[in-house]
mmCIF file of C-alpha atoms and ligand atoms in Angstrom:
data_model
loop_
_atom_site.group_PDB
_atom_site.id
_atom_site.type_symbol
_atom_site.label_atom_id
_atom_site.label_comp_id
_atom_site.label_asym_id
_atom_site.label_seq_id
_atom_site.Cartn_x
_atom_site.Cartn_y
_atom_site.Cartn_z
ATOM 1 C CA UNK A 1 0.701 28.393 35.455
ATOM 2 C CA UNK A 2 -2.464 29.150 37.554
ATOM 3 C CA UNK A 3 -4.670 31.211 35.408
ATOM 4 C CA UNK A 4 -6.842 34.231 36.942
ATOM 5 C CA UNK A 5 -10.797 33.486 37.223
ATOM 6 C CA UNK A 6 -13.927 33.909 39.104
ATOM 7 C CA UNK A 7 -13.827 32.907 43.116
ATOM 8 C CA UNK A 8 -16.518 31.011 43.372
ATOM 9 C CA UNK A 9 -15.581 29.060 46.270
ATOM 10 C CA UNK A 10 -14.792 30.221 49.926
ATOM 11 C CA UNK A 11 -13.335 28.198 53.101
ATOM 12 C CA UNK A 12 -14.773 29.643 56.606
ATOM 13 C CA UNK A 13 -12.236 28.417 58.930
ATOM 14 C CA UNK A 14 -14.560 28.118 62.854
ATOM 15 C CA UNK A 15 -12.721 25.114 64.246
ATOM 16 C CA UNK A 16 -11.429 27.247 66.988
ATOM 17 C CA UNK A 17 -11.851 27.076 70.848
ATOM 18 C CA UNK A 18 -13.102 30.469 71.315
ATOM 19 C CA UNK A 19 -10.730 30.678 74.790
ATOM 20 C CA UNK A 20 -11.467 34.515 74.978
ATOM 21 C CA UNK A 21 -15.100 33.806 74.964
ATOM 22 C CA UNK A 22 -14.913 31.403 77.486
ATOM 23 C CA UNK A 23 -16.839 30.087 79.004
ATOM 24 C CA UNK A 24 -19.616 30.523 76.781
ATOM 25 C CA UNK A 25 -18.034 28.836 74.064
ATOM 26 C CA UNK A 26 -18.203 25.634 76.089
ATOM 27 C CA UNK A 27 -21.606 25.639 74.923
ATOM 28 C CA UNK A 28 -22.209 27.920 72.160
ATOM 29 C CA UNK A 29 -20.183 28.733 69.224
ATOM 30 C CA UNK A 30 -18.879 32.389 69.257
ATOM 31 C CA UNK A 31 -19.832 32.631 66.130
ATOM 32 C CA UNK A 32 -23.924 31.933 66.656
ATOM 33 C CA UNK A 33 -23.802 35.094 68.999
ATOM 34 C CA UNK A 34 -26.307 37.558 67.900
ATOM 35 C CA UNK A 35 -25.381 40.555 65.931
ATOM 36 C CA UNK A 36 -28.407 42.320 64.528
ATOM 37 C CA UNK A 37 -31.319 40.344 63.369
ATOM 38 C CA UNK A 38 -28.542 37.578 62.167
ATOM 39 C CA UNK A 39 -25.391 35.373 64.144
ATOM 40 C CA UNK A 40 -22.178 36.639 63.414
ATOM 41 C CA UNK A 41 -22.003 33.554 60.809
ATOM 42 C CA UNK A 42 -24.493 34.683 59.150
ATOM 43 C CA UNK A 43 -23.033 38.097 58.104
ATOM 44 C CA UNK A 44 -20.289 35.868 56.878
ATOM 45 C CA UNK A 45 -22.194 34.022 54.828
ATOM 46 C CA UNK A 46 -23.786 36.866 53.616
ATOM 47 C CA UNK A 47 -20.780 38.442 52.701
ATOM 48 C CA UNK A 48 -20.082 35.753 50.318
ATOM 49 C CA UNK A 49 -23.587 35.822 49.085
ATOM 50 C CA UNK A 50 -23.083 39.847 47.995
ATOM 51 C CA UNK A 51 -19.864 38.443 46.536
ATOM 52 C CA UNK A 52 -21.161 35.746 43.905
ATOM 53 C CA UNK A 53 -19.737 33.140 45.954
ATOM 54 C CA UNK A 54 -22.213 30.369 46.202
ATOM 55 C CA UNK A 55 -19.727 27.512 47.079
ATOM 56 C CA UNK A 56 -18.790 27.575 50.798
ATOM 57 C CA UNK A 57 -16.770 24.847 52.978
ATOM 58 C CA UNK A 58 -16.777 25.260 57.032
ATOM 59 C CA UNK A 59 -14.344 23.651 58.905
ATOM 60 C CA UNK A 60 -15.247 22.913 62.428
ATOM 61 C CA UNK A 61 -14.675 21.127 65.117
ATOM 62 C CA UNK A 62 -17.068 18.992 67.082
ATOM 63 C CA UNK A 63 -19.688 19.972 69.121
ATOM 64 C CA UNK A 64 -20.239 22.931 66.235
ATOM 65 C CA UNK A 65 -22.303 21.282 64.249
ATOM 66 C CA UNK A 66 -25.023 23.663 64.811
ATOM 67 C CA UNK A 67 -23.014 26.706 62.694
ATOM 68 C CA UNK A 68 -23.641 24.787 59.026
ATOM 69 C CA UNK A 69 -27.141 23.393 60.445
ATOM 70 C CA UNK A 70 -28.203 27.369 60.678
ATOM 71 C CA UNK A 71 -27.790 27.554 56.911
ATOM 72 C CA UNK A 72 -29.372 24.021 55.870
ATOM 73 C CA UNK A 73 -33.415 24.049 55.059
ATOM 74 C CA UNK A 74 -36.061 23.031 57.366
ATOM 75 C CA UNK A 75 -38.578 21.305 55.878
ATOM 76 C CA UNK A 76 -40.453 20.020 58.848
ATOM 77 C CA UNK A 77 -40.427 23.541 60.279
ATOM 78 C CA UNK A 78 -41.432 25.385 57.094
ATOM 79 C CA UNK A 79 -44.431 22.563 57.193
ATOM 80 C CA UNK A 80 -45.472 23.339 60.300
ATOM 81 C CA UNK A 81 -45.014 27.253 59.904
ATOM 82 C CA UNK A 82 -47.309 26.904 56.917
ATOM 83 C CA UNK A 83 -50.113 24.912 59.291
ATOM 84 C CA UNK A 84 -50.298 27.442 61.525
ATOM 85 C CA UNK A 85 -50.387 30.265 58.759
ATOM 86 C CA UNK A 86 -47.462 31.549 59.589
ATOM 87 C CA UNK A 87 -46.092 32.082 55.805
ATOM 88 C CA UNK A 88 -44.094 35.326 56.091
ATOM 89 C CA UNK A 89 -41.914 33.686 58.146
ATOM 90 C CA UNK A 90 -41.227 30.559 55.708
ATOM 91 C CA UNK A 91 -39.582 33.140 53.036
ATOM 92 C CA UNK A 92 -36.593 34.435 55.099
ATOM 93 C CA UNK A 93 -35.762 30.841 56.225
ATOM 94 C CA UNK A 94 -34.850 29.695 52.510
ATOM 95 C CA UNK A 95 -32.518 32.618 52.562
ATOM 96 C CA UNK A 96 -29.307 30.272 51.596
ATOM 97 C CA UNK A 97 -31.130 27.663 49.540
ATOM 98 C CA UNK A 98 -29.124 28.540 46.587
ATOM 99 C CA UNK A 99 -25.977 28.209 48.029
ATOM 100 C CA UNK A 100 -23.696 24.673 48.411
ATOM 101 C CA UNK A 101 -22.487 23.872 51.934
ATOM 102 C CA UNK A 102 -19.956 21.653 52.821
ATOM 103 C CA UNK A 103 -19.066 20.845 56.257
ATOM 104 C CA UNK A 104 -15.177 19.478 57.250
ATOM 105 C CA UNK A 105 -13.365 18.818 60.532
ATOM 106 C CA UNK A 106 -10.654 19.728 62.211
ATOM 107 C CA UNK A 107 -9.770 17.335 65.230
ATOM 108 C CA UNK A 108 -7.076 19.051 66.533
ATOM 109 C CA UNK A 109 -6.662 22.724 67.189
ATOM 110 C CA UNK A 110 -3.200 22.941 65.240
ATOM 111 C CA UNK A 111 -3.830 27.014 64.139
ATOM 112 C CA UNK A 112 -6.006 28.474 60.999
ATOM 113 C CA UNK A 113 -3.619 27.350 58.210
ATOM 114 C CA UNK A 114 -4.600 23.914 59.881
ATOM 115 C CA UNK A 115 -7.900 24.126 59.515
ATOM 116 C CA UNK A 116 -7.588 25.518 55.773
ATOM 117 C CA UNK A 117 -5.960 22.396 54.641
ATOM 118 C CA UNK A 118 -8.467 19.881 56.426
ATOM 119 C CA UNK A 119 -11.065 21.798 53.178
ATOM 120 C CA UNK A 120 -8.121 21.175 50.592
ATOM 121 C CA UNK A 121 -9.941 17.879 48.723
ATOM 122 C CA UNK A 122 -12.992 19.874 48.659
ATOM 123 C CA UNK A 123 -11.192 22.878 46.323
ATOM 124 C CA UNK A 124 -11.604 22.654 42.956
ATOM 125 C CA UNK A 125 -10.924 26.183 41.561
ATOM 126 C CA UNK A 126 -7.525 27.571 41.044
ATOM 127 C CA UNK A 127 -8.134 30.189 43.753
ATOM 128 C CA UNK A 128 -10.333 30.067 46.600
ATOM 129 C CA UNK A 129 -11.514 33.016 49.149
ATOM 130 C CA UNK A 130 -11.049 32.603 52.917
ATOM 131 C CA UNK A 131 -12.839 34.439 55.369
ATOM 132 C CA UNK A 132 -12.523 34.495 59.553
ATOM 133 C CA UNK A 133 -15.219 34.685 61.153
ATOM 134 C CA UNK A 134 -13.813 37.177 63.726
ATOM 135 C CA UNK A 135 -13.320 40.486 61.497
ATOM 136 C CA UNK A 136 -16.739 41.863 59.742
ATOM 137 C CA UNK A 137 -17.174 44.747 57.345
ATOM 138 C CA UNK A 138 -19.836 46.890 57.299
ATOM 139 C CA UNK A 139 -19.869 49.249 54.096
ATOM 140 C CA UNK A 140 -21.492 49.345 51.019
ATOM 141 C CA UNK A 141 -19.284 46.623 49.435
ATOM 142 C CA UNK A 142 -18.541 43.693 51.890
ATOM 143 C CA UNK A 143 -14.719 43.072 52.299
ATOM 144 C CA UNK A 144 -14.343 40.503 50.102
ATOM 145 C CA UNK A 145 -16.546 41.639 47.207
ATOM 146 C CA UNK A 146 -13.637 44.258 47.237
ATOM 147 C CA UNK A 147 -11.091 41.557 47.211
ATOM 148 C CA UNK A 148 -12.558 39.454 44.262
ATOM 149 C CA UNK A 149 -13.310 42.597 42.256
ATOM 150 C CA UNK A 150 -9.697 43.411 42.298
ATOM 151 C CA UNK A 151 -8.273 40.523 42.099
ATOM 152 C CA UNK A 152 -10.352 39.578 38.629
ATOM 153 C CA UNK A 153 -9.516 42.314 37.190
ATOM 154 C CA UNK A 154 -5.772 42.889 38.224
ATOM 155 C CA UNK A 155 -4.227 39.880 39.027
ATOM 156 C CA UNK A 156 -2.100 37.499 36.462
ATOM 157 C CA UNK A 157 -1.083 34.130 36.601
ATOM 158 C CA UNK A 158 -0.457 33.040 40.632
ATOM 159 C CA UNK A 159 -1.003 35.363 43.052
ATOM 160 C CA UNK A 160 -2.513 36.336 46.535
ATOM 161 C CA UNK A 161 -4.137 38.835 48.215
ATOM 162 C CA UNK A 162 -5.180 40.028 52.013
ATOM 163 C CA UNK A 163 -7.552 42.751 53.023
ATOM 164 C CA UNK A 164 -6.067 45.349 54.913
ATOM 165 C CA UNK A 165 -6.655 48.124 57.247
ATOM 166 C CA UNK A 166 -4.703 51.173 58.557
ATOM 167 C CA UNK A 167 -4.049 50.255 62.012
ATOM 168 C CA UNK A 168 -3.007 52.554 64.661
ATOM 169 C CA UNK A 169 1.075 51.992 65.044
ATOM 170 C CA UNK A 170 0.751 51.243 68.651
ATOM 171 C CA UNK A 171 -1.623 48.213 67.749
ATOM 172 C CA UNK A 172 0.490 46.461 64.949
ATOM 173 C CA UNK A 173 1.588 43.527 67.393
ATOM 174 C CA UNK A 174 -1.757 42.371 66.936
ATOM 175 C CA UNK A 175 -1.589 42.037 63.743
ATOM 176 C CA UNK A 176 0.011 40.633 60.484
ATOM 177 C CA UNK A 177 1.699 43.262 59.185
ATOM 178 C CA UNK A 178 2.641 44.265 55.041
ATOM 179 C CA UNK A 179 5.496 46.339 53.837
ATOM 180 C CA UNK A 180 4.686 47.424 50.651
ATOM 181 C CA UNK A 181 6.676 48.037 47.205
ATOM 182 C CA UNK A 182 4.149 50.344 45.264
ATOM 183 C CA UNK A 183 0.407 50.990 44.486
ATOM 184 C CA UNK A 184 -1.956 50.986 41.585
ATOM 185 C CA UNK A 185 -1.928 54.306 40.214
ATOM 186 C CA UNK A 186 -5.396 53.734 38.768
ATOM 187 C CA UNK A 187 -6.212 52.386 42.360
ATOM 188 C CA UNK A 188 -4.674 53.578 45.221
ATOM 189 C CA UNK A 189 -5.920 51.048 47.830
ATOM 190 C CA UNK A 190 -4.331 48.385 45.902
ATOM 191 C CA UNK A 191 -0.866 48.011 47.276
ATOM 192 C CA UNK A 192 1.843 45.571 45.907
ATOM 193 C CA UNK A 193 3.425 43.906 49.077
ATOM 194 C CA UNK A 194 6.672 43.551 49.572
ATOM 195 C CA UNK A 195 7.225 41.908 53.194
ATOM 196 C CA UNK A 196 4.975 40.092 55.815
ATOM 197 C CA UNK A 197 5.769 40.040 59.441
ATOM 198 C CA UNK A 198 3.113 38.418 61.978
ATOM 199 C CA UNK A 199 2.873 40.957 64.661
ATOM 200 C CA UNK A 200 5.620 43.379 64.666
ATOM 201 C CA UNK A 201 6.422 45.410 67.649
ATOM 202 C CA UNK A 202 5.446 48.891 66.507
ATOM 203 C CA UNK A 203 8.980 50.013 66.268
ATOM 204 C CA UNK A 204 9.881 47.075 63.817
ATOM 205 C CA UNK A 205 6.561 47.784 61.742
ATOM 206 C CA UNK A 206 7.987 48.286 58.114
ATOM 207 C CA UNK A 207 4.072 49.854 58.100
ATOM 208 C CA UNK A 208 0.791 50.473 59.408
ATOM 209 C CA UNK A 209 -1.682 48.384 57.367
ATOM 210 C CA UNK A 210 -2.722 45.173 59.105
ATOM 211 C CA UNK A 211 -4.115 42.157 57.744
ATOM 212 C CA UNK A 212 -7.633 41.474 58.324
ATOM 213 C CA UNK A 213 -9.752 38.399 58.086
ATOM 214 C CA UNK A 214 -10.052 38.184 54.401
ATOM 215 C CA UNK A 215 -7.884 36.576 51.959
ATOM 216 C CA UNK A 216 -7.913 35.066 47.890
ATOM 217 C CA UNK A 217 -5.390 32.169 47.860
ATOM 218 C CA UNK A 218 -3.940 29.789 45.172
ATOM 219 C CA UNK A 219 -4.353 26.421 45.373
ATOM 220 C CA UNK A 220 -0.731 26.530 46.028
ATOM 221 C CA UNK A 221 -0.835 27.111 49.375
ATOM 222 C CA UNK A 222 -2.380 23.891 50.085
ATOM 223 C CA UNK A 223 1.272 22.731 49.222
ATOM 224 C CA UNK A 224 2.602 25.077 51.419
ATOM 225 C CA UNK A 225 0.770 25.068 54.804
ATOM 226 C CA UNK A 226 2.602 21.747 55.847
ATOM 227 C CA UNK A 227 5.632 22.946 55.396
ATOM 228 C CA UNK A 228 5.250 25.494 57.888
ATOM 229 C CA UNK A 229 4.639 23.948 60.520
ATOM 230 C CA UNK A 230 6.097 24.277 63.884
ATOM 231 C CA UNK A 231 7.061 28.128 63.711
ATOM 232 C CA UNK A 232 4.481 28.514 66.538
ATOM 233 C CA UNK A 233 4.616 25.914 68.835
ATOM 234 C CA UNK A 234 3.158 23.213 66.541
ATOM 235 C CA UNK A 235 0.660 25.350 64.896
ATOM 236 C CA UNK A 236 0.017 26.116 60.776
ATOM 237 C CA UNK A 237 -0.669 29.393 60.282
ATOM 238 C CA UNK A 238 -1.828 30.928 57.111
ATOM 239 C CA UNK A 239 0.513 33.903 57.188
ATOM 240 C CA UNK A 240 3.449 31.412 57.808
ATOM 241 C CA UNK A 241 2.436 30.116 54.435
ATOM 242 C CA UNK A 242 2.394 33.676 52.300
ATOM 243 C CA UNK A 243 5.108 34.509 53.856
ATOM 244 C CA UNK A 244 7.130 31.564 52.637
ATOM 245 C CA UNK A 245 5.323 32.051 48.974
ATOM 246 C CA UNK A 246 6.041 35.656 48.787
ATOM 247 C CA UNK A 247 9.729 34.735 49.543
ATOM 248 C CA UNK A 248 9.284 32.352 46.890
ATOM 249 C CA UNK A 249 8.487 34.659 43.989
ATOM 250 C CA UNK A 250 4.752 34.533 44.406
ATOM 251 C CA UNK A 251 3.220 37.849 43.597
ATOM 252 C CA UNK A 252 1.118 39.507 46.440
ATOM 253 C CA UNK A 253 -1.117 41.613 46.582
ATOM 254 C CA UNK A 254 -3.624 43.969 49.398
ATOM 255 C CA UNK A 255 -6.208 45.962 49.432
ATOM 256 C CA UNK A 256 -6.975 48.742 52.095
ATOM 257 C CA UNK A 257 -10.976 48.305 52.378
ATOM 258 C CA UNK A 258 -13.193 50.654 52.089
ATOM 259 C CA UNK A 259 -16.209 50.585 54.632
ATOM 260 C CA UNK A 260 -16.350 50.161 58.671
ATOM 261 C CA UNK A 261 -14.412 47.286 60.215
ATOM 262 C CA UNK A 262 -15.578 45.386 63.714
ATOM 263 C CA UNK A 263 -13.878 42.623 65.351
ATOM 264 C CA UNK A 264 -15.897 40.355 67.379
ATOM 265 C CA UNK A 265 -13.406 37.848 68.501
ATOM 266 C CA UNK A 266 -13.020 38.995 72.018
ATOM 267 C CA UNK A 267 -16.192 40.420 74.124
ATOM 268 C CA UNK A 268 -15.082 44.104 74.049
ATOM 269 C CA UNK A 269 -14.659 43.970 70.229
ATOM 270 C CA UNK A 270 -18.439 41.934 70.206
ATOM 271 C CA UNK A 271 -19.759 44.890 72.536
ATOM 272 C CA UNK A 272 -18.974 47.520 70.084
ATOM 273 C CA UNK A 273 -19.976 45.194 66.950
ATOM 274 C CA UNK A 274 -23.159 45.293 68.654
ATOM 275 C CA UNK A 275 -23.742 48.942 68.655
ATOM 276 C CA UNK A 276 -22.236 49.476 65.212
ATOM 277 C CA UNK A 277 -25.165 47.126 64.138
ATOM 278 C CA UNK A 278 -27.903 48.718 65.983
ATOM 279 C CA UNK A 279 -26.490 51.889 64.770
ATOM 280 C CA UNK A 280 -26.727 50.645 60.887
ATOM 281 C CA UNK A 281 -30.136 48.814 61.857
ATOM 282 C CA UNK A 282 -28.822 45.517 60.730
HETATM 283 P P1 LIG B 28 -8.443 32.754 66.635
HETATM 284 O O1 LIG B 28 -6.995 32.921 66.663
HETATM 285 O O2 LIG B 28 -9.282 33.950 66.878
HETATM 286 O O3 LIG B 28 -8.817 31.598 67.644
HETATM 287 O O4 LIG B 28 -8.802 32.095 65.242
HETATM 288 P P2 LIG B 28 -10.223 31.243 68.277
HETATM 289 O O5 LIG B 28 -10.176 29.858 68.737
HETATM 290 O O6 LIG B 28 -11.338 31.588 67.314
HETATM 291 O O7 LIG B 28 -10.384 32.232 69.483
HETATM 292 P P3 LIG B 28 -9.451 32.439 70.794
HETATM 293 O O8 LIG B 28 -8.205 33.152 70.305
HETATM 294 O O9 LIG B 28 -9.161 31.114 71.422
HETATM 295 O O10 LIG B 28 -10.304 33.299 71.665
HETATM 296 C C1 LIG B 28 -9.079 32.847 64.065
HETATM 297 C C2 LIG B 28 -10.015 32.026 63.208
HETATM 298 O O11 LIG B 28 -9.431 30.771 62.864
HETATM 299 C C3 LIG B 28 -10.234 29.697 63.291
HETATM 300 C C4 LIG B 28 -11.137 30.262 64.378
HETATM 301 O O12 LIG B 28 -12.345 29.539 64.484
HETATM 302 C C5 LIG B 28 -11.341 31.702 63.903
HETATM 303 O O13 LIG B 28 -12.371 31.812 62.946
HETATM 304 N N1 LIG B 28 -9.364 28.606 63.796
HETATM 305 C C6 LIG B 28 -8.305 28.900 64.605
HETATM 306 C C7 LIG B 28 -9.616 27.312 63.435
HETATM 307 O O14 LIG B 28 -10.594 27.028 62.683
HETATM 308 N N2 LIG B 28 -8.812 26.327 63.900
HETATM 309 C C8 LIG B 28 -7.740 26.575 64.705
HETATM 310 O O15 LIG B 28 -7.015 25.622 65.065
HETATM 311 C C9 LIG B 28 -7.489 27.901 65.059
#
């Protein structure tokens, strides 16, 4: 029996193509686009940062090496910053020296539960956070602050759970969708789930809260993720894998976010991001 503890430890799965930023991505990263003073990656990172989380993993595939390079000091710059007197600028760039990066690959594109298992030898807690790089949350409390804080405090023996957001009925085919079996009546965002279904047409919904880019698994899933694959043409998906735990038994669990979503996985969504940004002066 898994026992609950603190998440220390947090995969950031950006092994992707990128095909809707194309062709950009055939030379940079989608995820070292500027948003704010900071690339998207960077808010990621952050995120974990405001969460405790000082052990994180990438996965990527080649020709990203520059996303974990960002976070890595510079001593030869901070040298030559220092030469030419330059010091204010030294102090931001040891920003991340605190935290632990690890770097893994993915060689083949085979979907996100793919690319979670490549960082399986690396886990060593009983749970670990996992965060995509496309969703960010502005707010007070990053999303998966939220997450861990709940989780801590609620969640016994195994368990999962997914950030969610109320999504507008006509847009649940983009997402994965809960049904839910009750709520915390201390804490009404905290929802006990009851089904998962990857992109319901709206009519099939059994509701409206979509899953978005943040999840605390157990190291259980690691187990699971190759059993799944194939249900989309070859691929391992992550929700294929709750989905067969929470048929299983496993207790799940999700929590409707507070704060200001922005996707920035397509160029529309990255246009907005941008002016939600500027607007918060981020
Ligand atoms: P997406 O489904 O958004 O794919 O992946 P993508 O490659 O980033 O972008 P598009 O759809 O081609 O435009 C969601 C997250 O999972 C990661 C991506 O990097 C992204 O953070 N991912 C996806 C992988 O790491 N490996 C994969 O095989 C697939």
């Amino acid at each position: 029996m898994l026992r609950p503890m603190k998440i220390t430890q947090a995969i950031l799965p950006v092994a992707g193509l990128g095909t809707r930023f194309l062709p950009w991505t055939k030379v940079v990263p989608k995820e070292l686009l500027p948003l704010g003073k900071e690339p998207i990656i960077a808010h990621i990172v952050d995120e974990c940062m405001a969460a405790g989380i000082e052990d994180i993993c990438f996965v990527i595939s080649k020709g990203k090496e520059k996303i974990p390079e960002y976070f890595y000091d510079d001593p030869a710059l901070e040298e030559e910053l220092k030469r030419r007197g330059k010091h204010s600028l030294i102090e931001p760039l040891k920003r991340y020296s605190k935290l632990n990066f690890h770097t893994v690959y993915q060689r083949d594109q085979l979907g996100d539960g793919h690319a979670i298992l490549q960082a399986k030898d690396w886990v060593q807690s009983d749970y670990v956070a996992v965060l995509f790089g496309d969703d960010l949350f502005t707010g007070a409390k990053p999303g998966i602050a939220q997450l861990k804080e709940v989780f801590e405090h609620h969640a016994k023996g195994e368990g999962a759970i997914v950030a969610l957001e109320n999504v507008p009925r006509e847009n649940t085919n983009r997402y994965g969708i809960v049904g839910i079996r009750g709520e915390d009546p201390t804490d009404p965002r905290l929802k006990i789930v009851s089904e998962m279904v990857e992109k319901p047409d709206p009519k099939d919904a059994p509701s409206t809260l979509g899953i978005v880019g943040r999840y605390i698994i157990p190291r259980s899933t690691f187990d699971v993720l190759p059993t799944v694959q194939g249900s989309h043409g070859g691929e391992i998906r992550l929700i294929d894998a709750l989905i067969a735990q929470l048929a299983a038994g496993m207790p799940m669990y999700g929590y409707a976010c507070d704060g200001t979503r922005v996707d920035t996985g397509t160029p529309e969504g990255y246009a907005r991001a941008l002016k939600v940004f500027e607007s918060i002066g981020n």
